Amino acid sequence: MSEQPANPRNSRKKPSYENPNNLGKLPPQATDLEEAVLGALMLEKDALTQVIDILKVESFYKDSHQAIFQAILDLFSESQPIDLLTVTSQLRKNGKLEIAGGAFYITELTSKVSSAANIEFHARIITEQAIKRELIRISSEIQKNAFEETTDVFELLDEMEQSLFEISEKNIRKNYADMRSIMREAIAEMEAKKDQKDGLTGVPSGFTDLDRVTSGWQKSDLVIIAARPAMGKTAFVLSVLRNAAVDHERPVAIFSLEMSSVQLVNRLISSEAELDSEKIKKGSLLEHEWAQLVHKTAKLSKASLFVDDTPALSILELRAKARKLKAQHNIQMIVIDYLQLMSGDTKGGGGGNREQEIASISRALKKIAKELEIPVIALSQLSRAVETRGGDKRPQLSDLRESGAIEQDADMVMFLYRPEYYGITEDEGMSTQGVGEVIIAKHRNGSLGTVKLRFIGKYTKFTDLDSLGGYQQNQSTEPLYGNKFSSQSSGASNFDSSQTINLPSRANDDSDDLLNSDTESPF
């Protein structure tokens, strides 16, 4: 029987998955430079001062080199001389002499170099290789976790961002600067500020007197705005956001855990169009009011104001979203409404109490402010101790709910207070109707004091307190803003309210006469 011809398909060789050119890869390293640096450190007594802020124990690839460098650091911390004999002795004391390669290996290191002339350059190369190894390690962990079905992808993203940020923080340290360069920088900053006629160095709040005290919301600041319910916390921050986004064209964002995005926008529409919030809620607007709404909200609809109403927002989600907003829209300020509704890091299993969770949240908010270099404003509830207290019931720092860390982490703590809420109709002979107070109880970089604003309940907004609102019966003799700055801080200077510069305000348009007239408000 004749033999069947071989099937060409069957005669093919099996594909080889082994790449002859792929001989494996070693982690990034510079062991020859590590030897040279360690040898130089034992040759010259002042060599360590050149590299101590560049190198860390984990910067070295070999375990033996890590043990030797740790021994050198131990000697340095005890102000002992660093040389061949002392390092050998310290390694023996640490129980690491054999791990380091023995006395002979340490002796060999000093023969690798003749001086410490290039030690800083060599140290930087060692650090670069260590950073590469760390990046490879993080990438491998992310890849492994990404294959796991149970992995929370948003938590994984946050961990990745945090890990990369930590590498940058640990390895790219800011060096000291001499007085000449610092003075040059400070003068250049002052020259830039002198061109700002309004004196604002941060994001404007839009309230004349408040901006005069704070110079605007400052970069990297955590600002806590606290009040009892119904004092107008949300109305206040919405007015602040509206002023920054519409009047000053700054991109801003609010994370609302209490109200939906539509509810917030309805409030903004009521404030901007000067239409009763109840009418907005029910949609019972007359024809001319619809026209007024469309006309007056034109600017608002174009403003760079971003609203996120994710319920029970966690710190992980907030950090990720804030970074994205900063990268895509260069936001200048973030508002959180409000702190107690946030959930902390659940990585630890939620074993801690609520006070510890709030403390971790406030610390995380401060870190976000510093990382993104923007002000973070967080609203907070006050405890019921305010209600049980006698007198005028003005809030104080001890009233902060679940406080401790909130007060500690905040750069500024403000309280909102409306006397008329407690049935107080007069204050020092002046009417308190429609008057809201912003009490600056803590100000890390400025003075303390109280700024009075006008609260318009039906429009759910705050405006400057001017001649048409508040203290009408005394407007010929009383300062329009009625500031009474306290001396609660030794560094706080008394503010002379008689020197207040009166600027025109949109609050003028809120009088009933203007609303009922045919004249259109120039909002």
Coordinates of C-alpha atoms in Angstrom, one line a residue:
M1 CA 0.0 0.0 0.0
S2 CA 1.4 3.3 -1.1
E3 CA 2.3 5.8 1.6
Q4 CA 0.0 8.8 1.9
P5 CA 1.7 12.1 1.2
A6 CA 2.3 14.1 4.4
N7 CA -0.3 16.7 5.1
P8 CA 1.5 20.1 4.8
R9 CA -0.5 21.4 7.8
N10 CA 0.7 18.5 10.0
S11 CA 4.3 18.9 8.8
R12 CA 4.5 22.4 10.1
K13 CA 6.6 22.9 13.2
K14 CA 4.9 23.9 16.4
P15 CA 5.3 27.6 17.0
S16 CA 8.0 28.4 19.6
Y17 CA 7.0 30.8 22.4
E18 CA 10.5 31.3 23.4
N19 CA 12.1 34.4 22.1
P20 CA 15.9 33.8 21.7
N21 CA 16.5 37.5 22.0
N22 CA 14.6 37.8 25.2
L23 CA 17.3 36.9 27.8
G24 CA 15.3 38.5 30.7
K25 CA 15.7 41.9 32.3
L26 CA 17.4 43.1 35.4
P27 CA 15.8 45.8 37.5
P28 CA 17.3 49.3 36.9
Q29 CA 20.5 49.6 39.0
A30 CA 23.9 51.2 39.3
T31 CA 25.8 49.0 41.7
D32 CA 29.2 50.3 40.6
L33 CA 28.1 53.8 41.5
E34 CA 26.7 52.6 44.8
E35 CA 30.1 51.1 45.6
A36 CA 31.8 54.4 44.6
V37 CA 29.4 56.5 46.7
L38 CA 29.8 54.3 49.8
G39 CA 33.6 54.3 49.4
A40 CA 33.6 58.1 49.1
L41 CA 31.5 58.5 52.2
M42 CA 34.1 56.5 54.2
L43 CA 37.0 58.5 52.8
E44 CA 35.8 62.1 53.4
K45 CA 34.0 63.2 56.6
D46 CA 31.9 65.9 55.0
A47 CA 30.8 63.9 52.0
L48 CA 27.5 62.7 53.6
T49 CA 26.2 66.3 53.9
Q50 CA 26.2 66.5 50.1
V51 CA 24.0 63.5 49.6
I52 CA 22.0 63.1 52.7
D53 CA 18.9 64.8 51.2
I54 CA 19.3 62.9 48.0
L55 CA 19.8 59.3 49.1
K56 CA 17.8 57.0 51.3
V57 CA 18.5 53.5 52.5
E58 CA 16.1 52.0 50.0
S59 CA 17.8 54.0 47.2
F60 CA 20.5 51.3 47.1
Y61 CA 19.8 48.2 45.1
K62 CA 21.9 45.6 47.0
D63 CA 21.0 44.6 50.5
S64 CA 24.6 44.8 51.6
H65 CA 24.8 48.4 50.4
Q66 CA 21.6 49.3 52.2
A67 CA 23.1 47.8 55.5
I68 CA 26.3 49.9 55.0
F69 CA 24.5 53.1 54.3
Q70 CA 22.2 52.6 57.4
A71 CA 25.3 52.1 59.5
I72 CA 26.7 55.4 58.1
L73 CA 23.5 57.2 58.9
D74 CA 23.5 55.8 62.5
L75 CA 27.0 57.1 63.0
F76 CA 26.0 60.5 61.6
S77 CA 23.0 60.8 63.9
E78 CA 25.2 60.1 66.9
S79 CA 27.8 62.7 65.6
Q80 CA 30.4 60.0 65.3
P81 CA 33.3 60.0 62.7
I82 CA 32.6 58.0 59.5
D83 CA 35.4 55.9 58.2
L84 CA 36.4 52.3 57.4
L85 CA 36.8 51.3 61.0
T86 CA 33.8 53.0 62.5
V87 CA 31.4 51.7 59.8
T88 CA 32.7 48.2 60.3
S89 CA 32.2 48.5 64.1
Q90 CA 28.7 49.9 63.6
L91 CA 27.7 47.1 61.3
R92 CA 29.0 44.6 63.9
K93 CA 26.9 46.4 66.5
N94 CA 23.8 46.3 64.2
G95 CA 24.4 42.6 63.6
K96 CA 24.7 43.3 59.9
L97 CA 28.4 42.8 59.2
E98 CA 27.9 39.4 57.4
I99 CA 25.0 40.8 55.4
A100 CA 27.2 43.7 54.3
G101 CA 29.8 41.3 52.9
G102 CA 32.3 41.3 55.8
A103 CA 35.2 43.5 56.8
F104 CA 37.1 42.7 53.6
Y105 CA 34.3 43.9 51.3
I106 CA 34.0 47.2 53.2
T107 CA 37.8 47.6 52.8
E108 CA 37.5 47.0 49.1
L109 CA 34.9 49.8 48.8
T110 CA 37.4 52.5 49.8
S111 CA 39.7 51.4 47.0
K112 CA 37.0 52.1 44.3
V113 CA 37.4 55.9 44.5
S114 CA 40.1 58.4 45.4
S115 CA 37.9 61.3 46.4
A116 CA 34.3 62.4 46.9
A117 CA 34.5 65.0 44.0
N118 CA 31.6 63.6 42.0
I119 CA 29.6 62.1 44.8
E120 CA 26.5 64.3 44.3
F121 CA 26.2 63.5 40.6
H122 CA 26.6 59.7 41.4
A123 CA 24.0 59.9 44.1
R124 CA 21.4 61.4 41.7
I125 CA 21.9 58.6 39.2
I126 CA 21.4 56.0 42.1
T127 CA 18.2 57.8 43.0
E128 CA 17.0 57.8 39.4
Q129 CA 17.5 54.0 39.2
A130 CA 15.6 53.6 42.5
I131 CA 12.7 55.7 41.2
K132 CA 12.5 53.4 38.1
R133 CA 12.4 50.3 40.3
E134 CA 9.6 51.8 42.4
L135 CA 7.6 52.6 39.2
I136 CA 8.1 49.1 38.0
R137 CA 6.9 47.7 41.4
I138 CA 3.8 49.9 41.4
S139 CA 3.0 49.0 37.8
S140 CA 3.2 45.3 38.6
E141 CA 0.9 45.7 41.6
I142 CA -1.6 47.6 39.6
Q143 CA -1.5 45.1 36.8
K144 CA -2.0 42.2 39.3
N145 CA -4.9 44.0 41.1
A146 CA -6.5 45.0 37.8
F147 CA -6.9 41.3 37.0
E148 CA -8.8 40.6 40.2
E149 CA -12.6 40.5 39.8
T150 CA -13.2 41.9 43.3
T151 CA -11.1 45.0 42.8
D152 CA -12.8 48.4 43.0
V153 CA -11.6 50.1 39.9
F154 CA -12.0 53.7 41.4
E155 CA -10.1 52.7 44.5
L156 CA -7.4 51.2 42.3
L157 CA -7.1 54.4 40.3
D158 CA -6.8 56.5 43.5
E159 CA -4.1 54.1 44.9
M160 CA -2.2 54.5 41.6
E161 CA -2.4 58.3 41.7
Q162 CA -1.4 58.3 45.4
S163 CA 1.5 56.0 44.9
L164 CA 2.9 58.1 42.0
F165 CA 2.4 61.3 44.1
E166 CA 4.2 59.8 47.0
I167 CA 7.2 58.8 44.8
S168 CA 7.3 62.4 43.6
E169 CA 7.0 63.8 47.2
K170 CA 9.7 61.5 48.6
N171 CA 12.3 61.9 45.9
I172 CA 11.8 65.4 44.6
R173 CA 12.6 67.5 47.6
K174 CA 12.7 71.3 47.6
N175 CA 16.2 72.5 48.5
Y176 CA 17.0 75.4 50.8
A177 CA 17.4 78.9 49.2
D178 CA 19.6 81.8 50.2
M179 CA 18.1 85.1 51.4
R180 CA 19.0 86.9 48.1
S181 CA 16.9 84.6 46.0
I182 CA 14.0 84.5 48.4
M183 CA 14.0 88.4 48.6
R184 CA 14.0 88.6 44.8
E185 CA 11.0 86.2 44.7
A186 CA 9.2 88.1 47.5
I187 CA 9.7 91.5 45.8
A188 CA 8.6 90.1 42.4
E189 CA 5.4 88.8 44.1
M190 CA 4.8 92.2 45.7
E191 CA 5.2 94.0 42.4
A192 CA 2.7 91.6 40.8
K193 CA 0.2 92.3 43.6
K194 CA 0.5 96.1 43.4
D195 CA -1.2 96.0 40.0
Q196 CA -4.2 94.4 41.6
K197 CA -6.0 97.6 42.7
D198 CA -8.6 95.7 44.7
G199 CA -6.0 94.1 46.9
L200 CA -7.2 90.5 46.2
T201 CA -4.6 87.8 46.1
G202 CA -7.0 84.8 46.1
V203 CA -10.3 83.8 44.6
P204 CA -12.8 86.7 45.4
S205 CA -15.8 86.0 47.5
G206 CA -17.7 88.9 45.9
F207 CA -18.4 90.4 49.3
T208 CA -16.5 93.7 49.7
D209 CA -15.8 93.6 53.5
L210 CA -15.1 89.9 53.6
D211 CA -12.5 90.2 50.8
R212 CA -11.0 93.2 52.6
V213 CA -10.2 90.9 55.6
T214 CA -9.2 87.7 53.7
S215 CA -7.9 89.1 50.4
G216 CA -10.0 86.4 48.8
W217 CA -9.9 82.6 49.3
Q218 CA -6.2 81.7 49.4
K219 CA -4.5 78.8 47.6
S220 CA -3.9 75.6 49.7
D221 CA -6.3 76.8 52.4
L222 CA -8.9 74.6 54.0
V223 CA -11.9 76.9 55.0
I224 CA -14.6 75.6 57.3
I225 CA -17.9 77.4 57.2
A226 CA -20.1 76.2 60.1
A227 CA -23.6 77.1 61.3
R228 CA -26.7 75.7 62.8
P229 CA -29.5 74.5 60.3
A230 CA -31.5 77.3 58.5
M231 CA -28.7 79.9 58.9
G232 CA -28.1 79.9 55.2
K233 CA -24.9 77.9 54.7
T234 CA -25.8 76.6 51.3
A235 CA -27.1 80.1 50.3
F236 CA -23.8 81.6 51.3
V237 CA -21.5 79.3 49.4
L238 CA -23.8 79.4 46.3
S239 CA -23.4 83.2 46.4
V240 CA -19.7 82.8 46.8
L241 CA -19.5 80.3 43.9
R242 CA -21.8 82.5 41.7
N243 CA -19.6 85.6 42.4
A244 CA -16.4 83.8 41.5
A245 CA -17.7 82.1 38.4
V246 CA -19.9 84.8 36.9
D247 CA -18.4 88.1 38.0
H248 CA -14.7 87.0 38.1
E249 CA -14.9 84.2 35.5
R250 CA -13.1 81.6 37.8
P251 CA -13.8 77.9 37.2
V252 CA -15.2 76.5 40.5
A253 CA -16.9 73.3 41.6
I254 CA -19.3 72.2 44.3
F255 CA -19.8 68.7 45.6
S256 CA -23.3 68.6 47.1
L257 CA -24.1 65.6 49.3
E258 CA -27.3 67.2 50.7
M259 CA -29.1 68.6 47.7
S260 CA -29.5 67.4 44.1
S261 CA -27.8 69.4 41.3
V262 CA -31.3 70.5 40.1
Q263 CA -32.2 71.9 43.5
L264 CA -28.9 73.8 43.7
V265 CA -29.4 75.2 40.2
N266 CA -33.0 76.3 41.1
R267 CA -31.5 78.2 44.0
L268 CA -28.9 79.8 41.7
I269 CA -31.7 80.8 39.3
S270 CA -33.8 82.3 42.0
S271 CA -30.8 84.3 43.2
E272 CA -29.7 85.4 39.8
A273 CA -33.1 86.2 38.3
E274 CA -34.4 87.7 41.6
L275 CA -37.5 85.5 41.5
D276 CA -39.1 84.1 44.6
S277 CA -37.7 80.7 45.4
E278 CA -41.2 79.3 46.0
K279 CA -42.3 80.3 42.5
I280 CA -39.2 78.6 41.1
K281 CA -40.0 75.5 43.0
K282 CA -43.6 75.3 41.8
G283 CA -42.9 76.7 38.3
S284 CA -45.7 79.2 38.8
L285 CA -44.1 82.0 36.9
L286 CA -45.9 84.7 35.0
E287 CA -45.0 85.5 31.4
H288 CA -42.8 88.5 32.2
E289 CA -41.1 86.5 34.9
W290 CA -40.1 83.8 32.4
A291 CA -38.6 86.5 30.2
Q292 CA -36.8 87.9 33.3
L293 CA -35.5 84.4 34.1
V294 CA -34.1 83.8 30.6
H295 CA -32.6 87.3 30.4
K296 CA -30.9 87.4 33.7
T297 CA -29.6 83.8 33.8
A298 CA -27.8 84.1 30.4
K299 CA -24.4 84.8 32.1
L300 CA -25.0 82.1 34.7
S301 CA -25.6 79.4 32.1
K302 CA -22.2 80.2 30.5
A303 CA -20.3 80.2 33.8
S304 CA -17.6 77.5 34.6
L305 CA -19.5 76.2 37.6
F306 CA -19.4 72.4 38.0
V307 CA -21.9 70.6 40.2
D308 CA -21.5 67.0 41.5
D309 CA -24.3 65.6 43.6
T310 CA -22.9 62.1 44.2
P311 CA -24.5 60.9 47.6
A312 CA -22.3 59.7 50.4
L313 CA -19.2 60.8 48.5
S314 CA -16.0 59.2 49.8
I315 CA -12.6 60.9 50.1
L316 CA -11.2 58.5 47.5
E317 CA -13.9 59.6 45.0
L318 CA -13.5 63.3 45.9
R319 CA -9.8 63.2 45.4
A320 CA -10.1 61.5 42.0
K321 CA -12.8 63.9 40.8
A322 CA -11.0 67.0 42.1
R323 CA -7.8 66.0 40.3
K324 CA -9.8 65.4 37.1
L325 CA -11.5 68.8 37.3
K326 CA -8.2 70.5 38.0
A327 CA -6.5 68.8 35.0
Q328 CA -9.4 69.4 32.6
H329 CA -10.9 72.7 33.7
N330 CA -8.2 74.2 35.9
I331 CA -10.7 74.8 38.7
Q332 CA -9.8 77.5 41.2
M333 CA -11.9 76.5 44.2
I334 CA -13.9 73.5 45.6
V335 CA -16.9 73.6 47.9
I336 CA -18.1 70.6 49.8
D337 CA -21.7 70.7 51.2
Y338 CA -21.3 69.3 53.7
L339 CA -18.5 67.6 55.7
Q340 CA -20.6 65.4 58.0
L341 CA -22.2 63.7 55.1
M342 CA -18.9 62.5 53.6
S343 CA -17.6 59.0 54.2
G344 CA -14.0 58.4 55.1
D345 CA -11.5 55.8 54.0
T346 CA -13.0 52.4 54.6
K347 CA -9.7 50.6 53.9
G348 CA -9.2 50.0 57.6
G349 CA -12.5 48.2 57.9
G350 CA -14.3 51.0 59.6
G351 CA -13.2 50.1 63.0
G352 CA -12.7 53.7 64.2
N353 CA -15.4 55.9 65.6
R354 CA -17.1 58.7 63.8
E355 CA -14.9 61.4 65.3
Q356 CA -11.8 59.6 64.0
E357 CA -13.5 59.3 60.6
I358 CA -14.2 63.0 60.5
A359 CA -10.7 63.7 61.6
S360 CA -9.3 61.7 58.6
I361 CA -11.7 63.5 56.3
S362 CA -10.6 66.9 57.4
R363 CA -6.9 65.9 57.1
A364 CA -7.6 64.6 53.6
L365 CA -9.3 67.8 52.5
K366 CA -6.3 69.8 53.7
K367 CA -4.0 67.5 51.6
I368 CA -6.2 68.0 48.5
A369 CA -6.0 71.8 49.0
K370 CA -2.2 71.6 49.2
E371 CA -1.9 69.1 46.4
L372 CA -4.0 71.0 43.9
E373 CA -3.0 74.5 45.2
I374 CA -6.6 75.7 45.5
P375 CA -8.9 76.7 48.4
V376 CA -11.2 74.0 49.6
I377 CA -14.3 75.3 51.4
A378 CA -16.2 72.7 53.5
L379 CA -19.5 73.3 55.2
S380 CA -20.0 71.9 58.7
Q381 CA -22.8 71.5 61.2
L382 CA -22.6 72.9 64.7
S383 CA -23.6 71.0 67.8
R384 CA -26.9 71.6 69.7
A385 CA -24.9 73.3 72.5
V386 CA -25.6 76.6 70.6
E387 CA -29.3 76.3 71.2
T388 CA -29.1 75.4 74.9
R389 CA -26.8 78.3 75.6
G390 CA -28.2 81.6 76.9
G391 CA -27.6 85.1 75.6
D392 CA -27.3 85.9 71.9
K393 CA -26.3 82.3 70.9
R394 CA -23.4 83.3 68.8
P395 CA -21.4 80.2 67.9
Q396 CA -17.8 79.6 69.0
L397 CA -15.1 77.1 68.1
S398 CA -16.0 74.6 70.8
D399 CA -19.5 74.2 69.1
L400 CA -17.9 72.5 66.0
R401 CA -19.5 69.1 65.7
E402 CA -17.1 66.1 66.0
S403 CA -14.6 68.9 66.0
G404 CA -11.0 68.4 67.4
A405 CA -9.3 67.8 64.1
I406 CA -11.6 70.1 62.1
E407 CA -10.5 73.1 64.1
Q408 CA -6.9 72.0 64.0
D409 CA -6.7 71.3 60.2
A410 CA -8.6 74.4 59.0
D411 CA -6.7 77.5 58.0
M412 CA -9.9 79.5 58.5
V413 CA -13.1 78.8 60.5
M414 CA -16.1 81.0 59.8
F415 CA -19.5 80.9 61.5
L416 CA -22.8 82.1 59.9
Y417 CA -25.2 83.7 62.4
R418 CA -28.5 85.5 61.9
P419 CA -29.8 87.1 65.1
E420 CA -33.4 87.4 63.9
Y421 CA -33.6 83.5 63.7
Y422 CA -33.4 83.6 67.5
G423 CA -35.9 86.4 67.8
I424 CA -33.3 89.1 68.4
T425 CA -34.7 92.1 66.5
E426 CA -32.1 94.7 67.6
D427 CA -28.4 94.8 68.1
E428 CA -26.9 97.9 69.7
G429 CA -30.0 99.9 68.6
M430 CA -29.9 98.7 65.0
S431 CA -32.4 96.4 63.3
T432 CA -31.2 92.8 62.7
Q433 CA -33.9 92.2 60.0
G434 CA -32.3 90.6 57.0
V435 CA -28.8 90.8 58.5
G436 CA -26.4 87.9 58.5
E437 CA -23.0 87.8 60.2
V438 CA -19.9 86.0 59.0
I439 CA -17.8 85.5 62.2
I440 CA -14.2 84.8 61.5
A441 CA -13.2 82.7 64.5
K442 CA -9.9 81.3 63.3
H443 CA -7.7 82.8 60.6
R444 CA -4.2 81.3 60.5
N445 CA -2.8 84.0 58.1
G446 CA -4.9 87.1 59.1
S447 CA -7.0 88.9 61.5
L448 CA -10.3 87.8 63.2
G449 CA -13.5 89.7 63.0
T450 CA -17.2 89.9 62.1
V451 CA -18.5 90.9 58.7
K452 CA -22.2 91.8 58.3
L453 CA -24.0 90.9 55.1
R454 CA -27.5 91.2 53.9
F455 CA -29.5 87.9 53.7
I456 CA -32.5 87.9 51.3
G457 CA -34.5 84.8 52.2
K458 CA -36.9 84.8 49.3
Y459 CA -34.0 84.8 46.8
T460 CA -31.8 82.5 49.0
K461 CA -28.8 84.7 48.7
F462 CA -26.4 86.9 50.5
T463 CA -25.2 90.3 49.3
D464 CA -23.2 93.2 50.6
L465 CA -24.9 95.2 53.3
D466 CA -25.4 98.6 51.8
S467 CA -27.5 101.8 52.2
L468 CA -30.7 100.1 50.9
G469 CA -30.6 97.2 53.4
G470 CA -30.0 96.7 57.1
Y471 CA -29.5 99.8 59.2
Q472 CA -31.6 102.3 57.2
Q473 CA -32.6 104.3 60.3
N474 CA -28.9 105.1 61.0
Q475 CA -27.5 105.3 57.5
S476 CA -26.5 109.0 57.9
T477 CA -24.2 108.2 60.9
E478 CA -23.6 104.5 60.9
P479 CA -21.0 102.9 58.6
L480 CA -22.7 100.9 55.9
Y481 CA -21.0 97.6 56.5
G482 CA -21.1 97.8 60.3
N483 CA -17.9 95.8 60.7
K484 CA -16.9 95.2 64.3
F485 CA -13.5 93.5 64.4
S486 CA -12.6 91.8 67.5
S487 CA -9.2 91.5 69.1
Q488 CA -9.5 87.8 69.8
S489 CA -6.0 87.3 68.5
S490 CA -3.0 89.1 69.6
G491 CA -2.0 89.6 66.0
A492 CA -5.4 91.0 65.0
S493 CA -5.6 94.7 64.5
N494 CA -8.8 96.6 65.0
F495 CA -10.6 97.5 61.8
D496 CA -11.8 101.0 61.4
S497 CA -15.2 100.6 59.8
S498 CA -15.5 104.3 59.3
Q499 CA -12.9 104.0 56.6
T500 CA -15.0 101.6 54.6
I501 CA -15.1 102.4 50.9
N502 CA -18.7 102.2 49.7
L503 CA -19.0 100.5 46.4
P504 CA -22.2 100.0 44.4
S505 CA -23.8 96.6 44.9
R506 CA -26.3 94.5 43.1
A507 CA -28.1 94.3 46.4
N508 CA -29.6 97.6 45.4
D509 CA -31.7 95.8 42.9
D510 CA -33.4 93.8 45.7
S511 CA -35.7 96.5 47.0
D512 CA -39.3 96.0 46.5
D513 CA -39.6 99.4 44.7
L514 CA -37.2 98.3 42.0
L515 CA -38.8 94.9 41.6
N516 CA -42.2 96.4 41.2
S517 CA -41.1 99.1 38.8
D518 CA -40.8 98.8 35.0
T519 CA -37.1 99.5 35.2
E520 CA -35.1 96.4 34.4
S521 CA -32.5 95.5 37.0
P522 CA -28.9 95.7 35.6
F523 CA -27.9 92.4 37.3

